[in-house]
């Protein structure tokens, strides 16, 4: 396969991954709005935090390192050894599902059966669904290695959509089933996902004349099963050692990525109802950030990386390119600041109304409004950080990136500690405040780099963060008017 062809397929794979992520979040957004009208917030909290964490942790520990190691091999590898290594994810998944299932049932706080029935069944089925998904791992890696983009899109979209339909129907018809609904839907999702890959390769390998079949390293389905060959190692030990290296490297990343859920689950800083409310508000707020700001960040990172020479002083580069980059950065900062302030000002005033429309009294009457108001401030910081970091990572040298990553590791670790302390002090809003603090530190570091980068040049892109007094006054007046309007509405409701 020519490099240009590989690049094209990789680009399509990346774009499809982004589209799938947006699709999944939109479906989750709509589904949560529906089920909130039929089920309690405690059940939502158990499913979206406790059981989802069990599933994602089992999947991560059993397969993540194997995926990364087996996708880095060259074209000349012995695929039978790679498949043998991948099949080890199944017994590993069984081990982790049993161990973590025991932890979830015996060591963690068990919810009141009268509020959240069938918790034990939920733990067992979610752990089982993780093992079922691991059965498709050899097929998934083979598809990814040969960049079967359509297969990934169809399989994951179909499984998510069918899961959502099944969940909605069961919630509508049998709401008293409680966790049975989500357990059955989760097992259905993983089964459909695996079947899509198995059926696809069964049909493909059954068509010898297919061009795609001729590019595969296997000719029949049995070639994908574990296979012991005499005078040959069962696995490629180079890949096995690489797997262990990736596991050590990514274990901390998993802890930090799911940090909020681990703090909620193991430290009991929030009750199950508050966990459910926090997760819903977090999904609601992050949907805006991902749909608006993430595409900008990803697109302009590529732009800055192409225009600027990494690790080279601004005065030593083509001044035309440096000037263009400065103008674009200033415009992006202005756009991010204006969009973030707009969301913050109007979101702060209308958070309660938005939650009432989205989830009814369950969301709008408790801690939901203050959570969403705090998240509006976090969205402002996310917008600015996305722009500053996309420039910073594109212009930094490799050594500077390594130092920055080391700093990020320290910040992420401090985030876990700060999350615990702040949630003990001010409840679920403490998670958002900890995120705001973490994001403010990252913005400060990026702004410091940008200032140093352009210090010896005539360009001042950070001027994009300065707003005119008239514009600031407009935001202040808008915030005051909308705030007063919201207070009057609340008083009118109380009187009524």
GROMACS .gro file of N, CA, C and O in nm, residues 23 25 49-50 117 123 128 155 163 171 185 194 216 243 251 300-301 336 372 401 404 411 421 457 461 479 489 494:
model
  112
   23UNK      N    1  -2.173   1.117   1.743
   23UNK     CA    2  -2.298   1.041   1.735
   23UNK      C    3  -2.332   0.977   1.869
   23UNK      O    4  -2.447   0.986   1.916
   25UNK      N    5  -2.237   1.064   2.168
   25UNK     CA    6  -2.273   1.164   2.268
   25UNK      C    7  -2.413   1.220   2.244
   25UNK      O    8  -2.487   1.247   2.338
   49UNK      N    9  -2.217   0.576   3.628
   49UNK     CA   10  -2.089   0.589   3.700
   49UNK      C   11  -2.037   0.453   3.744
   49UNK      O   12  -1.934   0.406   3.697
   50UNK      N   13  -2.109   0.387   3.834
   50UNK     CA   14  -2.058   0.264   3.897
   50UNK      C   15  -2.042   0.149   3.797
   50UNK      O   16  -1.934   0.091   3.784
  117UNK      N   17  -3.295  -0.162   4.267
  117UNK     CA   18  -3.304  -0.308   4.272
  117UNK      C   19  -3.212  -0.375   4.170
  117UNK      O   20  -3.171  -0.314   4.072
  123UNK      N   21  -2.404  -0.587   3.814
  123UNK     CA   22  -2.258  -0.606   3.820
  123UNK      C   23  -2.216  -0.728   3.738
  123UNK      O   24  -2.121  -0.722   3.658
  128UNK      N   25  -1.986  -0.950   3.245
  128UNK     CA   26  -1.999  -1.049   3.138
  128UNK      C   27  -1.994  -0.982   3.001
  128UNK      O   28  -1.931  -1.034   2.906
  155UNK      N   29  -2.049  -0.116   1.226
  155UNK     CA   30  -2.060  -0.202   1.344
  155UNK      C   31  -2.090  -0.121   1.470
  155UNK      O   32  -2.182  -0.154   1.546
  163UNK      N   33  -2.887  -0.062   2.076
  163UNK     CA   34  -2.886  -0.058   2.223
  163UNK      C   35  -2.976   0.054   2.275
  163UNK      O   36  -3.053   0.034   2.370
  171UNK      N   37  -3.751   0.091   2.898
  171UNK     CA   38  -3.783   0.196   2.996
  171UNK      C   39  -3.929   0.237   2.983
  171UNK      O   40  -3.998   0.262   3.083
  185UNK      N   41  -2.948  -0.431   2.790
  185UNK     CA   42  -2.908  -0.347   2.677
  185UNK      C   43  -2.757  -0.349   2.656
  185UNK      O   44  -2.709  -0.352   2.542
  194UNK      N   45  -1.977  -0.759   1.835
  194UNK     CA   46  -1.891  -0.872   1.799
  194UNK      C   47  -1.946  -0.945   1.677
  194UNK      O   48  -1.870  -0.982   1.586
  216UNK      N   49  -0.568  -0.983   0.278
  216UNK     CA   50  -0.566  -1.029   0.417
  216UNK      C   51  -0.461  -1.137   0.438
  216UNK      O   52  -0.433  -1.216   0.347
  243UNK      N   53   0.359  -0.524   2.476
  243UNK     CA   54   0.230  -0.517   2.544
  243UNK      C   55   0.247  -0.478   2.689
  243UNK      O   56   0.175  -0.392   2.743
  251UNK      N   57  -0.149   0.263   3.221
  251UNK     CA   58  -0.228   0.236   3.342
  251UNK      C   59  -0.260   0.364   3.417
  251UNK      O   60  -0.375   0.389   3.456
  300UNK      N   61  -0.699   2.349   1.362
  300UNK     CA   62  -0.595   2.453   1.363
  300UNK      C   63  -0.463   2.405   1.422
  300UNK      O   64  -0.360   2.469   1.401
  301UNK      N   65  -0.466   2.293   1.493
  301UNK     CA   66  -0.338   2.232   1.530
  301UNK      C   67  -0.262   2.190   1.404
  301UNK      O   68  -0.141   2.213   1.391
  336UNK      N   69  -1.274   3.230   2.069
  336UNK     CA   70  -1.292   3.143   2.185
  336UNK      C   71  -1.342   3.222   2.305
  336UNK      O   72  -1.432   3.178   2.378
  372UNK      N   73  -2.447   2.314   3.650
  372UNK     CA   74  -2.443   2.362   3.513
  372UNK      C   75  -2.387   2.504   3.505
  372UNK      O   76  -2.314   2.537   3.411
  401UNK      N   77   0.788   1.951   2.468
  401UNK     CA   78   0.666   1.870   2.481
  401UNK      C   79   0.682   1.767   2.592
  401UNK      O   80   0.591   1.745   2.673
  404UNK      N   81   0.650   1.938   2.918
  404UNK     CA   82   0.511   1.978   2.938
  404UNK      C   83   0.428   1.857   2.981
  404UNK      O   84   0.343   1.868   3.071
  411UNK      N   85  -0.002   1.773   3.730
  411UNK     CA   86  -0.130   1.844   3.741
  411UNK      C   87  -0.246   1.746   3.753
  411UNK      O   88  -0.340   1.767   3.831
  421UNK      N   89  -1.082   1.672   4.801
  421UNK     CA   90  -1.095   1.774   4.904
  421UNK      C   91  -1.212   1.869   4.877
  421UNK      O   92  -1.290   1.902   4.968
  457UNK      N   93   0.947   3.931   1.838
  457UNK     CA   94   0.888   3.967   1.709
  457UNK      C   95   0.791   4.083   1.729
  457UNK      O   96   0.749   4.112   1.842
  461UNK      N   97  -0.009   3.824   1.935
  461UNK     CA   98  -0.138   3.753   1.918
  461UNK      C   99  -0.221   3.746   2.046
  461UNK      O  100  -0.343   3.729   2.039
  479UNK      N  101  -2.573   3.995   3.131
  479UNK     CA  102  -2.577   3.904   3.245
  479UNK      C  103  -2.670   3.953   3.354
  479UNK      O  104  -2.745   3.875   3.414
  489UNK      N  105  -3.869   3.497   3.751
  489UNK     CA  106  -3.943   3.375   3.713
  489UNK      C  107  -3.949   3.277   3.830
  489UNK      O  108  -4.052   3.213   3.854
  494UNK      N  109  -4.260   3.024   4.282
  494UNK     CA  110  -4.278   2.996   4.425
  494UNK      C  111  -4.415   3.046   4.472
  494UNK      O  112  -4.483   2.981   4.551
   0.00000   0.00000   0.00000
